[in-house]
Amino acid sequence: MEYSKKQDFFQMVADVMSYYKQDTSEFMLNVFWDACKDLEFEAVSKAFNAHAKDPDKGQFAPKVADIVRLLQGTKTDRSMVAWGKVYDAMCSVGAYTDVCFDEAAINAAVNDCGGWVKMCRTSMENLSYLQHQFCKSYSAYAGRSDYEYPKVLIGETASAALFAKRGLKAPEPRMIGNEQAAKNVYQGGFTAIERGPRSIGALLAGVTNNVG
């Protein structure tokens, strides 16, 4: 959600906690914000309502995990949704374009699977293995908050890395999924040029470059 929605979000959380006769603290508000800031405001609001209507869990004030679970599902569910997003981009965007997804865990998992080009060039007979490998890697990253990931998944032309190496302004990568969330991911990741020529060569060759 947009940063301008932060105060509205805080008020919503305070209203929810008031319904449960619970006090709010700055720490609680910030924890909720950190967990939900990449989600849509309306979606989070609906999740709070859904929690309140739950015959069992709705008797108790919601925790961050309750809202995240409603919006994102279990790790298995999330990994399959993430794979669907990646597969759609493989088919619609293709290997020639630099991309950045709206989840850091997706960028990290694609990197672990050999990079964007290698994934896009995977044969149909090896697709199920690639899916398994991606989902396993994604699930590992989704449960962590202290890992590195590439801000750009380099396409066939390796435009971002080569332009940066020459001191030129790189063309913008294609943002996949929620555009604002993808931009946030882009801002927080590392670039190939920061990892030196060997890293650039590995990405160009489609060789797995593990992070974390």
mmCIF file of C-alpha atoms in Angstrom:
data_model
loop_
_atom_site.group_PDB
_atom_site.id
_atom_site.type_symbol
_atom_site.label_atom_id
_atom_site.label_comp_id
_atom_site.label_asym_id
_atom_site.label_seq_id
_atom_site.Cartn_x
_atom_site.Cartn_y
_atom_site.Cartn_z
ATOM 1 C CA MET A 1 0.000 0.000 0.000
ATOM 2 C CA GLU A 2 1.105 3.598 -0.474
ATOM 3 C CA TYR A 3 3.044 5.198 2.397
ATOM 4 C CA SER A 4 0.343 7.882 2.531
ATOM 5 C CA LYS A 5 -2.013 5.154 3.784
ATOM 6 C CA LYS A 6 0.119 4.481 6.861
ATOM 7 C CA GLN A 7 -1.881 6.651 9.275
ATOM 8 C CA ASP A 8 -5.163 5.252 7.934
ATOM 9 C CA PHE A 9 -3.722 1.777 8.450
ATOM 10 C CA PHE A 10 -2.717 2.597 12.031
ATOM 11 C CA GLN A 11 -6.222 3.889 12.712
ATOM 12 C CA MET A 12 -7.744 0.729 11.272
ATOM 13 C CA VAL A 13 -5.595 -1.485 13.513
ATOM 14 C CA ALA A 14 -6.471 0.679 16.527
ATOM 15 C CA ASP A 15 -10.185 0.386 15.703
ATOM 16 C CA VAL A 16 -9.909 -3.388 15.387
ATOM 17 C CA MET A 17 -8.132 -3.679 18.721
ATOM 18 C CA SER A 18 -10.713 -1.388 20.324
ATOM 19 C CA TYR A 19 -13.413 -3.805 19.166
ATOM 20 C CA TYR A 20 -11.583 -6.511 21.123
ATOM 21 C CA LYS A 21 -11.056 -4.118 24.054
ATOM 22 C CA GLN A 22 -7.291 -4.284 23.508
ATOM 23 C CA ASP A 23 -4.841 -1.409 23.807
ATOM 24 C CA THR A 24 -2.488 -0.571 20.961
ATOM 25 C CA SER A 25 1.156 0.355 21.239
ATOM 26 C CA GLU A 26 3.635 1.866 18.818
ATOM 27 C CA PHE A 27 5.421 -1.482 18.678
ATOM 28 C CA MET A 28 2.217 -3.330 17.735
ATOM 29 C CA LEU A 29 1.337 -0.812 15.021
ATOM 30 C CA ASN A 30 4.804 -1.007 13.490
ATOM 31 C CA VAL A 31 4.794 -4.813 13.522
ATOM 32 C CA PHE A 32 1.469 -4.852 11.681
ATOM 33 C CA TRP A 33 2.711 -2.214 9.240
ATOM 34 C CA ASP A 34 5.936 -4.095 8.435
ATOM 35 C CA ALA A 35 3.949 -7.260 7.749
ATOM 36 C CA CYS A 36 1.228 -5.625 5.647
ATOM 37 C CA LYS A 37 2.827 -2.609 3.922
ATOM 38 C CA ASP A 38 3.318 -4.478 0.631
ATOM 39 C CA LEU A 39 -0.340 -5.517 0.536
ATOM 40 C CA GLU A 40 -3.381 -3.574 -0.610
ATOM 41 C CA PHE A 41 -5.160 -1.532 2.086
ATOM 42 C CA GLU A 42 -8.581 -2.853 1.055
ATOM 43 C CA ALA A 43 -7.337 -6.450 1.145
ATOM 44 C CA VAL A 44 -6.012 -6.033 4.688
ATOM 45 C CA SER A 45 -9.284 -4.444 5.772
ATOM 46 C CA LYS A 46 -11.217 -7.417 4.391
ATOM 47 C CA ALA A 47 -8.851 -9.787 6.196
ATOM 48 C CA PHE A 48 -9.575 -8.089 9.523
ATOM 49 C CA ASN A 49 -13.306 -8.422 8.834
ATOM 50 C CA ALA A 50 -12.891 -12.078 7.865
ATOM 51 C CA HIS A 51 -11.007 -12.758 11.094
ATOM 52 C CA ALA A 52 -13.734 -11.109 13.180
ATOM 53 C CA LYS A 53 -16.371 -13.314 11.518
ATOM 54 C CA ASP A 54 -14.459 -16.560 12.062
ATOM 55 C CA PRO A 55 -16.499 -18.636 14.560
ATOM 56 C CA ASP A 56 -13.371 -19.883 16.335
ATOM 57 C CA LYS A 57 -10.446 -17.496 15.882
ATOM 58 C CA GLY A 58 -12.687 -14.435 15.698
ATOM 59 C CA GLN A 59 -13.275 -14.633 19.443
ATOM 60 C CA PHE A 60 -9.726 -13.354 19.998
ATOM 61 C CA ALA A 61 -7.892 -10.245 18.841
ATOM 62 C CA PRO A 62 -6.014 -10.894 15.587
ATOM 63 C CA LYS A 63 -2.265 -11.301 15.548
ATOM 64 C CA VAL A 64 -0.088 -10.452 12.567
ATOM 65 C CA ALA A 65 0.175 -14.151 11.699
ATOM 66 C CA ASP A 66 -3.627 -14.422 11.478
ATOM 67 C CA ILE A 67 -3.873 -11.618 8.928
ATOM 68 C CA VAL A 68 -0.880 -12.785 6.875
ATOM 69 C CA ARG A 69 -2.290 -16.322 6.824
ATOM 70 C CA LEU A 70 -5.642 -15.078 5.545
ATOM 71 C CA LEU A 71 -4.016 -13.027 2.804
ATOM 72 C CA GLN A 72 -1.106 -15.236 1.799
ATOM 73 C CA GLY A 73 -2.001 -18.747 2.934
ATOM 74 C CA THR A 74 0.505 -21.354 4.104
ATOM 75 C CA LYS A 75 4.048 -21.565 2.773
ATOM 76 C CA THR A 76 2.947 -24.314 0.394
ATOM 77 C CA ASP A 77 0.063 -22.226 -0.910
ATOM 78 C CA ARG A 78 2.314 -19.208 -1.282
ATOM 79 C CA SER A 79 5.022 -21.119 -3.129
ATOM 80 C CA MET A 80 2.480 -22.365 -5.684
ATOM 81 C CA VAL A 81 1.086 -18.850 -6.162
ATOM 82 C CA ALA A 82 4.641 -17.562 -6.583
ATOM 83 C CA TRP A 83 5.418 -20.300 -9.114
ATOM 84 C CA GLY A 84 2.291 -19.367 -11.067
ATOM 85 C CA LYS A 85 3.471 -15.759 -11.195
ATOM 86 C CA VAL A 86 6.915 -16.819 -12.397
ATOM 87 C CA TYR A 87 5.547 -19.224 -15.004
ATOM 88 C CA ASP A 88 3.175 -16.583 -16.386
ATOM 89 C CA ALA A 89 6.102 -14.162 -16.708
ATOM 90 C CA MET A 90 8.228 -16.838 -18.388
ATOM 91 C CA CYS A 91 5.509 -17.236 -21.013
ATOM 92 C CA SER A 92 4.437 -13.587 -21.434
ATOM 93 C CA VAL A 93 7.648 -11.607 -20.836
ATOM 94 C CA GLY A 94 10.307 -14.100 -21.830
ATOM 95 C CA ALA A 95 14.048 -14.463 -21.482
ATOM 96 C CA TYR A 96 15.172 -11.294 -23.252
ATOM 97 C CA THR A 97 13.824 -8.814 -20.699
ATOM 98 C CA ASP A 98 15.275 -7.927 -17.295
ATOM 99 C CA VAL A 99 12.616 -8.479 -14.619
ATOM 100 C CA CYS A 100 11.987 -7.813 -10.946
ATOM 101 C CA PHE A 101 9.178 -9.575 -9.072
ATOM 102 C CA ASP A 102 7.086 -8.123 -6.268
ATOM 103 C CA GLU A 103 8.545 -10.516 -3.675
ATOM 104 C CA ALA A 104 12.210 -10.675 -2.727
ATOM 105 C CA ALA A 105 11.822 -14.417 -2.117
ATOM 106 C CA ILE A 106 10.879 -14.901 -5.782
ATOM 107 C CA ASN A 107 13.967 -13.058 -7.028
ATOM 108 C CA ALA A 108 16.142 -15.102 -4.652
ATOM 109 C CA ALA A 109 14.549 -18.412 -5.669
ATOM 110 C CA VAL A 110 14.870 -17.680 -9.387
ATOM 111 C CA ASN A 111 18.518 -16.833 -8.798
ATOM 112 C CA ASP A 112 19.009 -20.159 -7.008
ATOM 113 C CA CYS A 113 17.420 -21.979 -9.944
ATOM 114 C CA GLY A 114 20.069 -20.671 -12.301
ATOM 115 C CA GLY A 115 18.748 -17.250 -13.188
ATOM 116 C CA TRP A 116 15.983 -15.850 -15.340
ATOM 117 C CA VAL A 117 17.358 -16.891 -18.728
ATOM 118 C CA LYS A 118 17.996 -20.469 -17.669
ATOM 119 C CA MET A 119 14.487 -20.781 -16.242
ATOM 120 C CA CYS A 120 12.887 -19.385 -19.390
ATOM 121 C CA ARG A 121 14.914 -21.805 -21.527
ATOM 122 C CA THR A 122 13.876 -24.879 -19.524
ATOM 123 C CA SER A 123 12.386 -27.640 -21.666
ATOM 124 C CA MET A 124 8.845 -28.872 -21.027
ATOM 125 C CA GLU A 125 10.061 -32.277 -19.838
ATOM 126 C CA ASN A 126 12.142 -30.595 -17.115
ATOM 127 C CA LEU A 127 9.464 -28.095 -16.090
ATOM 128 C CA SER A 128 8.060 -30.153 -13.208
ATOM 129 C CA TYR A 129 11.536 -30.515 -11.688
ATOM 130 C CA LEU A 130 12.096 -26.778 -12.074
ATOM 131 C CA GLN A 131 8.792 -26.117 -10.334
ATOM 132 C CA HIS A 132 9.773 -28.367 -7.437
ATOM 133 C CA GLN A 133 13.190 -26.727 -7.154
ATOM 134 C CA PHE A 134 11.705 -23.229 -7.249
ATOM 135 C CA CYS A 135 8.982 -23.943 -4.671
ATOM 136 C CA LYS A 136 11.468 -25.521 -2.278
ATOM 137 C CA SER A 137 13.820 -22.560 -2.545
ATOM 138 C CA TYR A 138 11.001 -20.005 -2.316
ATOM 139 C CA SER A 139 9.598 -21.622 0.844
ATOM 140 C CA ALA A 140 13.019 -21.450 2.496
ATOM 141 C CA TYR A 141 13.366 -17.734 1.753
ATOM 142 C CA ALA A 142 9.742 -16.887 2.601
ATOM 143 C CA GLY A 143 10.366 -17.889 6.204
ATOM 144 C CA ARG A 144 13.398 -15.633 6.599
ATOM 145 C CA SER A 145 14.087 -11.908 6.667
ATOM 146 C CA ASP A 146 17.902 -11.793 6.614
ATOM 147 C CA TYR A 147 18.874 -12.900 3.117
ATOM 148 C CA GLU A 148 20.335 -11.177 0.089
ATOM 149 C CA TYR A 149 18.681 -11.265 -3.313
ATOM 150 C CA PRO A 150 19.311 -9.757 -6.763
ATOM 151 C CA LYS A 151 17.353 -6.578 -7.441
ATOM 152 C CA VAL A 152 17.207 -7.494 -11.130
ATOM 153 C CA LEU A 153 16.928 -10.881 -12.804
ATOM 154 C CA ILE A 154 18.999 -10.367 -15.911
ATOM 155 C CA GLY A 155 17.526 -11.197 -19.298
ATOM 156 C CA GLU A 156 19.218 -12.571 -22.394
ATOM 157 C CA THR A 157 20.775 -9.221 -23.254
ATOM 158 C CA ALA A 158 22.017 -8.744 -19.664
ATOM 159 C CA SER A 159 21.183 -5.076 -20.169
ATOM 160 C CA ALA A 160 21.216 -3.927 -16.549
ATOM 161 C CA ALA A 161 24.599 -5.471 -15.747
ATOM 162 C CA LEU A 162 26.336 -4.376 -18.947
ATOM 163 C CA PHE A 163 25.018 -0.819 -18.867
ATOM 164 C CA ALA A 164 26.067 -0.451 -15.232
ATOM 165 C CA LYS A 165 29.523 -1.852 -15.994
ATOM 166 C CA ARG A 166 29.974 0.833 -18.668
ATOM 167 C CA GLY A 167 28.819 3.590 -16.349
ATOM 168 C CA LEU A 168 25.590 4.162 -18.272
ATOM 169 C CA LYS A 169 22.043 4.428 -16.984
ATOM 170 C CA ALA A 170 20.466 1.004 -17.213
ATOM 171 C CA PRO A 171 17.007 0.575 -18.728
ATOM 172 C CA GLU A 172 14.283 -0.123 -16.222
ATOM 173 C CA PRO A 173 13.451 -3.821 -15.698
ATOM 174 C CA ARG A 174 9.913 -5.097 -16.121
ATOM 175 C CA MET A 175 8.103 -5.009 -12.782
ATOM 176 C CA ILE A 176 6.126 -8.242 -12.300
ATOM 177 C CA GLY A 177 3.063 -8.350 -10.038
ATOM 178 C CA ASN A 178 2.206 -5.409 -7.791
ATOM 179 C CA GLU A 179 4.234 -2.553 -9.249
ATOM 180 C CA GLN A 180 4.857 -0.679 -5.999
ATOM 181 C CA ALA A 181 5.857 -3.858 -4.161
ATOM 182 C CA ALA A 182 8.204 -4.776 -7.039
ATOM 183 C CA LYS A 183 9.805 -1.324 -6.837
ATOM 184 C CA ASN A 184 10.375 -1.858 -3.118
ATOM 185 C CA VAL A 185 12.036 -5.196 -3.884
ATOM 186 C CA TYR A 186 14.175 -3.497 -6.532
ATOM 187 C CA GLN A 187 15.348 -0.866 -4.055
ATOM 188 C CA GLY A 188 16.424 -3.457 -1.476
ATOM 189 C CA GLY A 189 18.368 -5.919 -3.609
ATOM 190 C CA PHE A 190 21.952 -6.092 -4.810
ATOM 191 C CA THR A 191 23.081 -5.591 -8.396
ATOM 192 C CA ALA A 192 25.311 -7.946 -10.343
ATOM 193 C CA ILE A 193 27.937 -5.221 -10.699
ATOM 194 C CA GLU A 194 28.221 -5.049 -6.890
ATOM 195 C CA ARG A 195 29.285 -8.689 -6.845
ATOM 196 C CA GLY A 196 32.092 -8.134 -9.363
ATOM 197 C CA PRO A 197 32.839 -9.498 -12.877
ATOM 198 C CA ARG A 198 32.650 -13.141 -11.771
ATOM 199 C CA SER A 199 29.054 -12.694 -10.627
ATOM 200 C CA ILE A 200 28.148 -10.961 -13.870
ATOM 201 C CA GLY A 201 29.674 -13.813 -15.834
ATOM 202 C CA ALA A 202 27.778 -16.364 -13.785
ATOM 203 C CA LEU A 203 24.481 -14.609 -14.378
ATOM 204 C CA LEU A 204 25.189 -14.311 -18.098
ATOM 205 C CA ALA A 205 25.962 -18.027 -18.236
ATOM 206 C CA GLY A 206 22.842 -18.898 -16.240
ATOM 207 C CA VAL A 207 24.847 -20.529 -13.472
ATOM 208 C CA THR A 208 23.278 -20.804 -10.035
ATOM 209 C CA ASN A 209 24.543 -18.103 -7.689
ATOM 210 C CA ASN A 210 23.263 -19.003 -4.198
ATOM 211 C CA VAL A 211 22.568 -16.197 -1.767
ATOM 212 C CA GLY A 212 21.542 -15.996 1.851
#
